[in-house]
Coordinates of C-alpha atoms in Angstrom, one line a residue:
M1 CA 0.0 0.0 0.0
E2 CA 1.2 3.4 -0.8
G3 CA -0.5 7.0 -0.4
T4 CA -2.3 9.0 2.2
L5 CA -3.1 5.8 4.3
D6 CA -4.6 7.8 7.2
N7 CA -7.4 5.2 7.8
G8 CA -7.1 1.6 7.9
D9 CA -10.9 1.1 6.8
W10 CA -10.2 2.8 3.5
H11 CA -8.1 -0.1 1.9
G12 CA -8.1 -3.8 2.3
I13 CA -9.6 -7.0 0.9
V14 CA -13.1 -7.8 0.4
N15 CA -15.4 -10.6 -0.9
A16 CA -17.0 -9.0 -4.1
G17 CA -18.7 -12.4 -5.3
L18 CA -22.2 -10.9 -4.6
W19 CA -21.3 -8.6 -7.9
D20 CA -22.1 -11.7 -10.1
G21 CA -25.6 -12.1 -8.2
D22 CA -24.5 -15.6 -6.9
N23 CA -24.6 -15.3 -3.2
T24 CA -22.7 -18.7 -3.0
S25 CA -19.6 -17.6 -4.5
I26 CA -16.5 -16.1 -3.1
E27 CA -14.2 -13.4 -5.3
Y28 CA -11.7 -11.8 -3.3
A29 CA -10.8 -8.2 -4.5
G30 CA -8.6 -5.5 -3.2
F31 CA -10.0 -2.2 -2.7
C32 CA -8.6 1.4 -1.9
T33 CA -9.8 5.1 -1.8
V34 CA -9.0 8.2 -3.6
G35 CA -5.3 9.0 -2.6
D36 CA -4.2 5.5 -1.9
Q37 CA -2.7 2.8 -4.1
I38 CA -2.1 -0.9 -4.2
T39 CA 1.4 -1.6 -5.4
Q40 CA 3.8 -4.3 -6.4
T41 CA 7.3 -4.7 -8.0
V42 CA 7.8 -7.8 -9.9
I43 CA 10.8 -9.4 -8.8
R44 CA 10.2 -13.0 -10.0
R45 CA 11.1 -12.5 -13.7
T46 CA 12.9 -9.6 -15.2
I47 CA 11.8 -7.6 -18.5
N48 CA 13.2 -9.5 -21.5
E49 CA 13.5 -8.1 -25.0
G50 CA 11.9 -10.4 -27.5
I51 CA 9.2 -11.6 -25.3
G52 CA 5.6 -10.2 -26.0
Y53 CA 3.7 -9.4 -22.7
R54 CA 0.0 -8.9 -22.1
F55 CA -1.2 -6.5 -19.4
V56 CA -4.7 -7.4 -18.3
A57 CA -6.7 -6.1 -15.3
R58 CA -10.4 -6.2 -14.0
V59 CA -11.5 -3.0 -12.1
G60 CA -14.7 -1.8 -10.8
G61 CA -16.1 0.9 -8.1
V62 CA -18.4 1.5 -5.2
D63 CA -19.6 5.2 -5.0
A64 CA -17.3 6.1 -7.5
I65 CA -19.2 6.9 -10.6
G66 CA -17.5 9.4 -12.6
N67 CA -14.1 8.7 -11.0
I68 CA -11.5 6.9 -13.0
I69 CA -10.0 3.6 -11.7
G70 CA -7.0 2.0 -13.4
V71 CA -3.6 0.1 -13.4
K72 CA -0.2 1.7 -14.4
Y73 CA 2.5 -0.6 -15.5
Y74 CA 6.0 0.8 -15.1
A75 CA 9.7 -0.5 -15.9
V76 CA 12.1 -0.2 -13.0
D77 CA 15.8 0.0 -13.1
E78 CA 18.3 -0.7 -10.4
S79 CA 18.3 2.9 -9.3
E80 CA 14.3 2.4 -8.9
N81 CA 13.8 5.0 -11.7
L82 CA 10.2 4.6 -13.1
T83 CA 9.2 4.7 -16.8
L84 CA 5.5 4.4 -17.3
L85 CA 4.8 1.9 -20.0
Q86 CA 1.1 1.6 -19.9
D87 CA -1.9 3.3 -18.0
L88 CA -4.9 0.9 -18.3
N89 CA -7.9 2.8 -17.0
T90 CA -11.7 3.3 -17.2
T91 CA -14.2 5.8 -15.9
I92 CA -16.6 4.2 -13.8
T93 CA -20.2 4.4 -15.1
A94 CA -22.1 1.9 -12.9
N95 CA -21.5 0.6 -9.4
E96 CA -20.4 -3.1 -8.4
T97 CA -19.6 -3.8 -12.2
W98 CA -16.4 -5.4 -13.6
N99 CA -14.3 -3.6 -16.4
D100 CA -12.0 -5.8 -18.3
L101 CA -8.9 -4.0 -19.4
E102 CA -6.0 -5.3 -21.5
W103 CA -2.9 -4.0 -23.5
S104 CA 0.0 -5.8 -25.3
Y105 CA 3.6 -4.7 -24.9
T106 CA 7.0 -5.9 -26.5
P107 CA 10.0 -4.3 -24.5
S108 CA 12.6 -2.4 -26.1
A109 CA 16.4 -2.8 -25.7
A110 CA 16.2 0.0 -23.3
H111 CA 14.2 -2.1 -20.7
D112 CA 15.9 -5.5 -21.1
G113 CA 16.7 -7.0 -17.7
Q114 CA 14.7 -4.3 -15.7
S115 CA 11.7 -5.2 -13.4
F116 CA 8.1 -4.7 -13.6
K117 CA 6.1 -2.3 -11.1
L118 CA 2.3 -2.0 -10.9
V119 CA 0.2 0.6 -9.4
C120 CA -3.6 0.2 -8.6
Y121 CA -5.0 3.5 -8.2
V122 CA -8.5 5.7 -8.0
E123 CA -8.4 9.3 -9.3
Q124 CA -11.2 11.7 -8.3
N125 CA -12.9 13.0 -11.5
I126 CA -16.6 14.2 -11.3
G127 CA -17.5 11.6 -8.6
N128 CA -17.1 11.3 -4.8
G129 CA -14.0 12.0 -2.9
R130 CA -11.7 10.2 -0.3
G131 CA -13.2 8.0 2.1
T132 CA -16.5 8.0 -0.1
A133 CA -15.4 6.6 -3.3
F134 CA -13.7 3.1 -3.6
A135 CA -11.9 1.4 -6.4
Y136 CA -11.9 -2.4 -6.5
F137 CA -9.4 -4.6 -8.2
D138 CA -10.1 -8.2 -8.9
F139 CA -6.8 -8.9 -10.6
A140 CA -3.9 -7.1 -12.4
R141 CA -1.5 -9.4 -14.3
I142 CA 1.4 -9.6 -16.6
N143 CA 1.3 -12.3 -19.0
A144 CA 4.3 -13.7 -21.4
E145 CA 2.2 -14.6 -24.2
S146 CA 4.6 -14.7 -27.4
F147 CA 8.3 -15.1 -28.0
A148 CA 10.1 -13.5 -31.0
D149 CA 12.3 -16.8 -31.2
C150 CA 13.8 -19.5 -29.4
D151 CA 16.2 -17.6 -27.6
A152 CA 13.6 -15.2 -26.1
W153 CA 11.6 -18.3 -25.1
K154 CA 14.6 -19.9 -23.4
D155 CA 15.5 -16.7 -21.7
Y156 CA 12.2 -16.5 -20.1
N157 CA 12.3 -20.3 -19.3
D158 CA 15.7 -20.3 -17.3
G159 CA 17.7 -21.2 -20.1
Y160 CA 16.0 -24.1 -21.3
S161 CA 13.2 -24.8 -24.1
G162 CA 11.3 -27.0 -21.6
L163 CA 10.5 -29.7 -24.1
T164 CA 11.3 -33.3 -23.0
N165 CA 13.0 -34.5 -26.0
D166 CA 14.8 -31.2 -27.4
F167 CA 18.1 -32.4 -27.0
N168 CA 19.7 -29.7 -29.0
Q169 CA 17.7 -27.0 -27.3
D170 CA 16.4 -25.3 -30.6
C171 CA 12.8 -25.5 -29.3
I172 CA 11.8 -27.8 -31.9
V173 CA 11.7 -31.8 -31.4
N174 CA 12.7 -33.4 -34.8
L175 CA 14.9 -35.5 -36.6
P176 CA 18.1 -33.5 -35.5
D177 CA 17.4 -34.4 -32.0
Y178 CA 17.5 -38.2 -32.7
Q179 CA 20.6 -37.6 -34.6
T180 CA 22.2 -35.9 -31.9
V181 CA 21.4 -38.8 -29.7
G182 CA 22.8 -41.2 -31.9
Q183 CA 26.1 -39.6 -32.6
D184 CA 26.9 -39.0 -29.0
W185 CA 26.0 -42.4 -27.8
G186 CA 28.0 -43.9 -30.7
M187 CA 31.2 -41.9 -29.6
S188 CA 30.6 -42.4 -25.8
N189 CA 32.7 -44.8 -23.9
S190 CA 30.4 -47.6 -22.6
P191 CA 30.7 -48.1 -18.6
E192 CA 30.5 -51.8 -18.8
P193 CA 32.4 -54.0 -18.4
M194 CA 35.1 -52.6 -16.5
S195 CA 38.7 -52.8 -18.1
A196 CA 42.2 -51.9 -17.0
S197 CA 45.5 -52.3 -17.9
G198 CA 47.4 -55.1 -15.9
Q199 CA 44.2 -56.3 -14.1
L200 CA 44.9 -59.1 -11.6
L201 CA 41.7 -59.8 -10.2
T202 CA 39.2 -62.4 -11.9
N203 CA 36.0 -60.7 -12.7
P204 CA 36.7 -57.4 -11.0
D205 CA 33.3 -55.9 -11.7
F206 CA 31.1 -58.9 -11.4
Y207 CA 29.8 -58.5 -15.0
A208 CA 30.7 -62.1 -15.9
D209 CA 27.7 -63.0 -13.7
I210 CA 24.9 -60.9 -15.2
D211 CA 23.2 -63.8 -16.3
L212 CA 22.7 -65.0 -12.7
V213 CA 20.7 -61.7 -11.8
P214 CA 18.4 -60.9 -14.8
N215 CA 15.5 -59.7 -12.6
Y216 CA 16.9 -57.9 -9.4
N217 CA 17.2 -61.5 -7.9
D218 CA 20.1 -62.5 -5.8
S219 CA 22.3 -65.4 -6.9
D220 CA 21.1 -67.6 -4.2
N221 CA 24.4 -67.0 -2.2
S222 CA 26.6 -68.0 -5.1
A223 CA 29.9 -66.2 -5.2
P224 CA 31.0 -64.4 -8.1
T225 CA 33.2 -66.1 -10.7
G226 CA 36.6 -65.9 -9.3
W227 CA 35.5 -64.8 -5.8
Q228 CA 34.7 -66.3 -2.5
Y229 CA 32.4 -65.7 0.3
I230 CA 33.1 -66.1 3.9
S231 CA 29.8 -65.8 5.8
T232 CA 28.8 -65.8 9.8
G233 CA 25.2 -66.6 8.7
G234 CA 24.4 -63.5 6.8
T235 CA 23.1 -63.4 3.1
A236 CA 25.5 -62.5 0.4
G237 CA 24.9 -62.6 -3.2
I238 CA 24.8 -60.9 -6.7
W239 CA 22.6 -57.8 -7.3
N240 CA 21.3 -56.4 -10.7
L241 CA 21.7 -52.8 -10.8
S242 CA 20.4 -52.1 -14.2
E243 CA 17.6 -50.1 -13.1
S244 CA 19.0 -49.1 -9.5
G245 CA 22.7 -47.9 -9.3
K246 CA 23.6 -49.0 -12.7
A247 CA 26.9 -47.1 -13.7
H248 CA 26.0 -43.6 -14.6
T249 CA 22.3 -43.9 -14.0
Y250 CA 19.7 -41.3 -13.0
G251 CA 20.1 -40.2 -9.5
T252 CA 23.5 -42.3 -8.9
Q253 CA 27.0 -42.2 -9.3
P254 CA 29.0 -44.8 -11.3
A255 CA 29.2 -48.2 -9.6
G256 CA 31.6 -49.8 -12.4
G257 CA 29.0 -52.1 -13.9
S258 CA 25.3 -53.2 -13.8
V259 CA 26.3 -55.9 -11.6
A260 CA 27.1 -55.6 -7.7
V261 CA 27.9 -57.8 -4.8
F262 CA 25.5 -57.2 -1.6
L263 CA 26.8 -58.3 1.7
E264 CA 25.1 -58.4 5.2
P265 CA 27.0 -57.5 8.5
N266 CA 30.1 -59.8 9.0
D267 CA 30.0 -61.1 5.4
V268 CA 33.4 -61.2 3.5
L269 CA 34.1 -61.2 -0.2
T270 CA 37.5 -62.3 -1.0
Q271 CA 39.8 -63.1 -3.7
T272 CA 43.6 -64.2 -3.8
V273 CA 45.6 -63.3 -7.0
S274 CA 46.7 -67.0 -8.0
S275 CA 48.0 -65.9 -11.5
G276 CA 51.4 -64.5 -10.3
A277 CA 53.5 -64.0 -7.1
V278 CA 54.4 -60.5 -5.8
V279 CA 57.2 -59.0 -7.5
S280 CA 59.8 -56.8 -5.4
G281 CA 59.8 -53.2 -6.6
Q282 CA 56.4 -53.4 -8.4
T283 CA 53.7 -51.2 -7.4
Y284 CA 50.0 -52.2 -7.2
Y285 CA 46.8 -50.2 -7.4
L286 CA 43.7 -51.2 -5.6
S287 CA 40.4 -49.4 -6.3
A288 CA 36.9 -50.4 -5.0
M289 CA 33.6 -48.7 -5.6
V290 CA 31.4 -49.2 -2.6
A291 CA 27.9 -48.2 -1.0
G292 CA 25.3 -49.1 1.2
T293 CA 21.6 -49.3 1.2
A294 CA 19.8 -46.8 3.6
E295 CA 19.0 -49.4 6.3
A296 CA 22.7 -49.8 6.6
Y297 CA 23.3 -46.3 7.9
L298 CA 26.6 -46.1 10.0
N299 CA 27.6 -49.4 9.2
I300 CA 31.2 -49.6 7.5
V301 CA 32.3 -51.3 4.2
T302 CA 36.1 -52.1 4.3
V303 CA 38.4 -52.9 1.5
T304 CA 41.5 -54.5 2.7
L305 CA 44.8 -55.5 0.6
E306 CA 46.7 -58.4 2.1
R307 CA 49.7 -60.4 1.2
V308 CA 49.8 -64.1 2.2
N309 CA 52.3 -66.8 1.9
T310 CA 50.1 -69.3 -0.3
P311 CA 47.0 -68.8 -2.2
V312 CA 45.4 -71.5 -0.3
N313 CA 45.1 -72.1 3.3
P314 CA 47.7 -69.3 4.0
T315 CA 49.7 -69.7 7.4
S316 CA 51.0 -66.0 7.1
V317 CA 48.7 -63.2 6.5
V318 CA 50.1 -59.4 6.5
E319 CA 47.7 -56.5 6.2
I320 CA 49.2 -53.8 4.0
S321 CA 46.2 -51.3 3.7
S322 CA 42.7 -51.2 4.7
Q323 CA 40.2 -48.3 3.6
Q324 CA 36.8 -47.6 4.9
F325 CA 33.6 -46.0 4.0
V326 CA 30.9 -45.2 6.5
I327 CA 27.4 -45.7 5.0
P328 CA 25.5 -42.5 4.7
K329 CA 21.8 -42.0 5.1
N330 CA 21.3 -42.4 1.3
T331 CA 22.9 -44.9 -1.3
I332 CA 26.0 -43.0 -2.4
W333 CA 28.7 -44.5 -4.4
R334 CA 32.2 -43.9 -3.0
R335 CA 35.6 -44.9 -4.7
L336 CA 38.2 -46.2 -2.2
T337 CA 41.8 -46.5 -3.6
T338 CA 45.4 -47.4 -2.1
E339 CA 48.6 -48.3 -3.7
Y340 CA 51.3 -50.5 -2.5
T341 CA 55.0 -51.0 -3.7
A342 CA 56.3 -54.6 -2.7
D343 CA 59.8 -55.0 -0.9
A344 CA 61.9 -57.8 -1.0
S345 CA 60.2 -59.4 2.0
A346 CA 56.9 -59.7 0.1
A347 CA 58.5 -61.1 -3.1
G348 CA 57.2 -64.8 -3.8
Q349 CA 54.1 -64.2 -1.7
Y350 CA 50.6 -63.5 -3.1
L351 CA 47.9 -60.5 -2.8
R352 CA 44.7 -61.0 -1.4
V353 CA 41.7 -58.5 -1.5
N354 CA 39.0 -58.7 1.3
C355 CA 35.8 -56.7 1.0
T356 CA 33.7 -56.8 4.4
F357 CA 30.7 -55.1 5.8
G358 CA 30.5 -54.5 9.5
T359 CA 28.7 -52.6 12.3
T360 CA 29.5 -50.0 14.7
E361 CA 28.3 -49.3 18.3
F362 CA 26.2 -46.5 16.9
S363 CA 24.5 -48.8 14.0
G364 CA 22.2 -51.5 13.7
D365 CA 22.9 -55.0 12.4
S366 CA 20.9 -54.4 9.3
G367 CA 21.0 -53.2 5.7
L368 CA 23.4 -54.3 3.1
G369 CA 26.8 -53.2 2.1
L370 CA 27.4 -53.1 -1.9
I371 CA 30.5 -53.5 -3.9
G372 CA 30.4 -52.1 -7.3
H373 CA 33.8 -53.3 -8.5
A374 CA 37.1 -54.1 -7.0
S375 CA 40.2 -53.8 -9.2
L376 CA 43.8 -54.4 -8.6
T377 CA 46.3 -53.4 -11.5
T378 CA 50.0 -53.1 -11.9
V379 CA 49.5 -50.0 -14.2
E380 CA 48.4 -46.8 -12.6
P381 CA 44.9 -45.8 -13.7
A382 CA 44.4 -42.7 -15.7
D383 CA 42.4 -41.2 -12.8
W384 CA 44.5 -42.3 -10.1
P385 CA 45.3 -39.8 -7.1
R386 CA 48.5 -37.9 -7.4
D387 CA 51.2 -38.4 -4.9
N388 CA 50.6 -35.6 -2.2
L389 CA 53.7 -34.4 -0.3
L390 CA 51.1 -32.8 2.4
S391 CA 49.9 -35.0 5.0
N392 CA 46.3 -35.7 5.2
G393 CA 45.8 -33.5 2.1
D394 CA 42.3 -34.6 1.8
F395 CA 41.3 -34.2 5.2
E396 CA 40.0 -37.8 5.3
D397 CA 41.8 -38.8 8.4
I398 CA 39.6 -37.4 11.2
S399 CA 41.1 -39.7 14.0
S400 CA 41.2 -36.5 16.1
L401 CA 37.6 -36.9 16.7
A402 CA 35.4 -38.8 18.9
L403 CA 33.9 -41.9 17.2
E404 CA 30.5 -40.5 17.2
D405 CA 31.5 -37.2 15.7
Y406 CA 33.8 -39.1 13.1
L407 CA 30.8 -41.2 12.1
N408 CA 28.4 -38.1 11.7
L409 CA 31.0 -36.4 9.4
H410 CA 30.9 -39.3 7.2
T411 CA 27.3 -40.0 7.2
D412 CA 25.6 -36.7 7.3
D413 CA 25.6 -33.3 5.7
G414 CA 26.9 -31.6 8.9
Y415 CA 29.7 -30.0 10.6
T416 CA 31.9 -30.2 13.7
S417 CA 33.2 -27.2 15.4
F418 CA 36.7 -27.4 16.8
V419 CA 36.8 -27.3 20.6
S420 CA 40.5 -27.9 21.2
S421 CA 43.8 -28.3 19.3
S422 CA 43.3 -32.0 19.4
D423 CA 40.3 -31.7 17.4
Y424 CA 42.4 -30.1 14.3
P425 CA 43.0 -31.8 11.3
V426 CA 45.6 -34.6 11.7
G427 CA 48.9 -33.3 10.0
W428 CA 47.5 -29.4 10.1
K429 CA 47.7 -26.7 12.7
F430 CA 45.9 -23.4 12.9
A431 CA 48.4 -20.4 13.0
S432 CA 45.8 -18.2 15.0
M433 CA 42.7 -19.4 16.7
G434 CA 41.5 -16.4 19.0
T435 CA 38.5 -16.1 21.2
N436 CA 36.4 -14.7 18.1
E437 CA 37.8 -17.3 15.6
Y438 CA 36.2 -20.7 14.7
A439 CA 37.0 -23.7 12.4
G440 CA 35.6 -27.2 12.1
F441 CA 35.0 -30.3 9.6
Q442 CA 32.3 -30.1 7.0
C443 CA 30.8 -33.3 5.5
M444 CA 31.0 -33.5 1.7
L445 CA 28.7 -36.3 1.0
W446 CA 26.6 -33.8 -1.2
A447 CA 29.4 -33.3 -3.7
P448 CA 28.9 -36.4 -6.0
S449 CA 31.5 -37.9 -8.0
P450 CA 33.2 -37.4 -10.7
Q451 CA 35.0 -34.8 -8.9
P452 CA 39.0 -33.9 -8.8
A453 CA 39.0 -34.7 -5.1
Q454 CA 39.1 -38.1 -3.8
G455 CA 37.9 -36.9 -0.2
R456 CA 34.5 -36.3 1.3
V457 CA 35.6 -34.3 4.4
S458 CA 36.6 -30.5 4.3
V459 CA 37.8 -27.9 6.6
W460 CA 36.2 -24.7 7.1
F461 CA 37.3 -21.7 9.2
G462 CA 36.4 -18.2 9.4
N463 CA 37.4 -14.8 7.8
S464 CA 41.0 -14.1 7.6
T465 CA 43.2 -11.5 5.8
V466 CA 46.8 -11.1 4.6
T467 CA 47.7 -10.2 7.9
S468 CA 45.3 -11.5 10.7
G469 CA 42.8 -14.4 11.3
P470 CA 42.8 -18.1 11.4
R471 CA 45.3 -19.7 9.0
L472 CA 45.5 -23.4 8.1
E473 CA 49.2 -24.3 8.2
Q474 CA 51.4 -27.3 7.5
K475 CA 55.3 -27.9 7.4
V476 CA 56.1 -30.7 4.8
T477 CA 58.3 -33.1 6.4
T478 CA 58.4 -36.0 3.6
E479 CA 60.8 -34.3 1.2
S480 CA 63.6 -31.5 1.3
I481 CA 63.2 -29.1 -1.7
Q482 CA 65.1 -30.7 -4.6
N483 CA 67.1 -28.6 -6.9
G484 CA 65.5 -28.4 -10.7
Q485 CA 62.2 -30.2 -9.5
T486 CA 59.0 -28.9 -10.7
Y487 CA 56.4 -28.7 -7.8
Y488 CA 52.6 -28.0 -8.3
L489 CA 50.4 -26.5 -5.6
D490 CA 46.8 -26.7 -6.0
M491 CA 43.6 -26.7 -3.7
I492 CA 39.7 -27.2 -4.0
G493 CA 38.1 -24.5 -2.0
A494 CA 34.9 -22.2 -1.9
I495 CA 33.8 -19.1 -0.3
S496 CA 30.5 -20.1 1.6
A497 CA 28.1 -17.4 2.9
A498 CA 24.6 -18.6 3.2
N499 CA 23.4 -15.3 4.5
F500 CA 24.7 -13.7 1.1
N501 CA 21.9 -15.7 -0.6
S502 CA 19.4 -14.7 1.7
G503 CA 20.1 -11.0 1.1
E504 CA 21.6 -10.4 4.8
W505 CA 25.2 -9.8 3.7
T506 CA 26.6 -7.6 1.0
W507 CA 29.4 -9.4 -1.2
P508 CA 32.7 -7.2 -0.5
D509 CA 34.3 -5.0 -3.2
P510 CA 36.9 -6.1 -4.2
A511 CA 35.6 -9.7 -4.3
P512 CA 36.9 -12.1 -1.5
Q513 CA 39.9 -14.6 -2.2
I514 CA 40.9 -17.9 -1.1
V515 CA 44.8 -18.1 -1.1
A516 CA 47.3 -20.7 -0.6
E517 CA 50.8 -19.5 0.1
L518 CA 53.9 -21.9 -0.4
Y519 CA 57.0 -20.8 1.6
W520 CA 60.7 -22.4 2.0
V521 CA 61.6 -22.6 5.7
E522 CA 64.9 -24.0 7.2
P523 CA 64.7 -27.6 7.8
G524 CA 64.5 -27.6 11.9
A525 CA 61.6 -24.6 11.6
T526 CA 58.2 -25.3 13.0
D527 CA 56.7 -21.8 11.7
L528 CA 57.3 -18.8 9.8
S529 CA 59.1 -16.8 12.6
G530 CA 62.4 -17.6 11.4
N531 CA 64.3 -17.4 7.9
H532 CA 61.6 -18.1 5.2
G533 CA 60.8 -16.9 1.8
L534 CA 57.4 -16.9 -0.3
I535 CA 57.9 -19.3 -3.3
A536 CA 54.5 -19.6 -4.8
T537 CA 50.9 -18.5 -4.4
A538 CA 47.7 -20.1 -5.6
S539 CA 44.6 -17.9 -5.2
A540 CA 41.0 -17.6 -6.7
T541 CA 38.7 -14.8 -6.4
S542 CA 35.0 -15.7 -5.4
D543 CA 32.3 -14.1 -7.7
G544 CA 29.2 -13.3 -5.5
S545 CA 26.9 -13.6 -8.8
L546 CA 27.5 -17.3 -9.0
G547 CA 26.1 -17.8 -5.5
A548 CA 27.5 -18.6 -1.9
M549 CA 25.1 -21.2 -0.5
G550 CA 27.0 -24.4 -0.5
G551 CA 30.0 -23.1 -1.9
H552 CA 30.9 -22.1 -5.6
W553 CA 34.1 -24.6 -6.0
Q554 CA 37.1 -23.4 -7.4
M555 CA 40.8 -24.9 -7.9
P556 CA 43.4 -22.2 -7.6
Q557 CA 46.7 -23.6 -9.0
A558 CA 50.6 -22.6 -9.1
S559 CA 53.8 -24.2 -10.0
F560 CA 57.5 -23.5 -9.8
T561 CA 60.8 -25.1 -10.4
A562 CA 63.3 -25.1 -7.4
G563 CA 66.6 -23.5 -7.7
P564 CA 69.9 -24.2 -6.1
S565 CA 69.3 -21.4 -3.5
I566 CA 66.5 -23.1 -1.8
A567 CA 67.6 -26.9 -2.4
G568 CA 67.6 -28.8 0.9
K569 CA 65.2 -26.7 2.6
S570 CA 61.6 -27.6 3.7
F571 CA 58.3 -26.5 2.5
Y572 CA 55.7 -24.7 4.6
I573 CA 52.0 -24.1 3.3
S574 CA 49.6 -21.4 4.8
I575 CA 46.0 -21.0 3.6
Y576 CA 43.4 -18.2 4.3
G577 CA 40.2 -16.9 3.1
E578 CA 38.6 -13.5 2.9
A579 CA 35.0 -14.0 3.7
P580 CA 32.7 -15.2 6.6
Y581 CA 33.4 -19.0 5.8
T582 CA 36.3 -20.4 3.8
T583 CA 35.8 -24.4 2.9
I584 CA 38.7 -26.3 1.8
E585 CA 38.3 -30.0 0.5
Q586 CA 41.7 -30.8 -0.7
V587 CA 45.2 -29.3 -0.7
T588 CA 47.8 -30.9 -3.1
L589 CA 51.7 -30.2 -3.1
S590 CA 52.9 -32.8 -5.8
K591 CA 55.6 -33.3 -8.3
T592 CA 52.8 -34.3 -10.7
A593 CA 50.8 -31.8 -12.7
P594 CA 46.9 -31.4 -11.6
P595 CA 44.6 -32.9 -14.1
V596 CA 42.8 -30.8 -16.7
I597 CA 39.4 -30.6 -15.5
G598 CA 36.3 -28.7 -16.2
P599 CA 33.7 -27.4 -13.5
Y600 CA 34.3 -28.8 -10.1
N601 CA 31.9 -31.6 -10.6
C602 CA 28.9 -32.8 -12.3
Y603 CA 26.7 -31.2 -9.9
D604 CA 28.2 -27.7 -10.4
S605 CA 28.2 -28.2 -14.2
V606 CA 24.6 -29.0 -14.5
I607 CA 22.9 -27.5 -11.6
N608 CA 24.8 -24.6 -10.9
Y609 CA 25.9 -23.4 -14.5
G610 CA 23.4 -25.1 -16.6
L611 CA 26.0 -26.6 -18.8
G612 CA 26.1 -30.3 -20.1
S613 CA 25.5 -32.2 -23.3
E614 CA 22.4 -32.0 -25.2
A615 CA 22.0 -35.9 -25.1
D616 CA 22.8 -36.1 -21.4
L617 CA 19.3 -36.7 -20.4
N618 CA 20.0 -38.0 -16.8
D619 CA 22.4 -35.1 -16.2
D620 CA 25.1 -37.1 -15.0
C621 CA 27.8 -35.6 -17.4
K622 CA 28.1 -38.8 -19.4
V623 CA 26.1 -39.8 -22.5
D624 CA 25.8 -43.5 -22.8
I625 CA 23.2 -46.3 -23.0
T626 CA 21.3 -45.0 -20.1
D627 CA 20.4 -41.8 -21.8
L628 CA 19.1 -43.7 -24.7
R629 CA 16.9 -45.9 -22.5
L630 CA 15.5 -42.9 -20.5
F631 CA 14.8 -41.3 -24.1
A632 CA 13.1 -44.5 -25.1
D633 CA 11.0 -44.6 -21.8
T634 CA 10.0 -41.0 -22.0
W635 CA 8.9 -41.2 -25.7
L636 CA 7.0 -44.4 -25.3
T637 CA 5.1 -42.9 -22.3
Q638 CA 4.4 -39.6 -24.2
V639 CA 2.8 -41.8 -27.1
G640 CA 0.9 -43.8 -24.8
L641 CA 2.7 -47.3 -25.7

């Protein structure tokens, strides 16, 4: 409401249903008197050039015969300057009678991107004055009814044509859409069966047993080809994931094939490599895609690499590495990786892989653990994690926390605040944690794969600057700086400020940065108080227009080649962020260059930026047989077959 407004009874909302002569109808209308106005600025959609709008309104009057009643339609710029587009009005000739008004409008370039404002008013002409004459407004609308071209329609429709099968987004469903699907599908890499150079495990993705599970049935406790079950009375089997968890299907992450193994608590899936003994000096790469059903919440899937002295009935078992995934509330696939370089003591022995599913003191003895694939190779896969000179660079080691906090971080989209230095990330410290400073762990289960980071736990901390505030720091103790060696520093981080999205916080100017600084220090130093020098800086500026809720992920990078003046010294890294919250998921200092990647992950690419292939129907950033199946299902549904 705007205007005189000196009497609350002279504006409001009433039932004008009786105007139509039907005493059973209810038709709400707004009303005001001379000098008052009912206004609204339309913020849901901006004015777009190329779109034809229709202004419509229904107005009437009570004791207002001879007065002018109408609706003014304005364009409003960022400075709140008004430009009158049209005044739809009429002179009232009869009480309690509706008058329909309308006008078509096509914006000029001058108003593109501005907002609409509507003003409903009554103006005394030859009729009664304020407090006696009343204007009634049944509705006042702006309808987008015509579009100059496809671009105008997509501009209005959040960048999409809105047509289910319009794969090339040209606002027409025709032969080119089918050609797009066929071409992209033909060039895509089929996700099944899995293949890897130097594969040592028989049937790593269980695809050889797909005929055992054609209709979602388990395999009657039959172990997959090449594998064995060790069960304590639970049920284990092979599961067909072709419609629920198949590699790259809608709503899931890749499981490595359309066949998976399921385990009940305390079941073990195992295989010993019998095709060849361990070779001293050989590096072995183990990866597994694991998940769990919702009922298995807080249970743990563990993948273990062992060496045994003989493939059958071994008498000596040595655990090499054990990787765990705590089951979250939803079925989310997680890739576990580990590598092992054999020494002379292992030569002639054999490697064994165990996949187990167990409970914790906070979980129930229910649900299923899922294994999508388990692969052991002698050739490093293309997407293998780089060697990281930093300890706990992905923050996955949160053994500093109590077990309950540990489990919550791995299974909920929540966070934990630091209460003492013992809770800090293993391998890291904070240079400053004053009384008004804060930091903690953040769960990253919401960030689906594929993504450049292996981890799902991040560290967050409060606002810091070049000279003050908390800094996440670590001295590198694994290596002295080598003359002539090229090093690569990069991290995955975000400026996160939910109150910016709600309009409670103004984005700074200049925009805030996340910064990782790499220094040299003397070998015995523990901080930057002694001799040191800045070697490289990796930084990224966070643009508020991209949104802050949940983080706009960036990957600042830097590299340098060490010279003789710093050879033999140690690395020291210091990280800070210039905004209410800085979130860091992974920090890497490596001799290997970072992979060339696009947007941080599929979620960012499709949801945040609206990118993606025209034929990627399920928005998983891959075009494969699943998209074609979804296309066929949608098409058959639409034609009624």
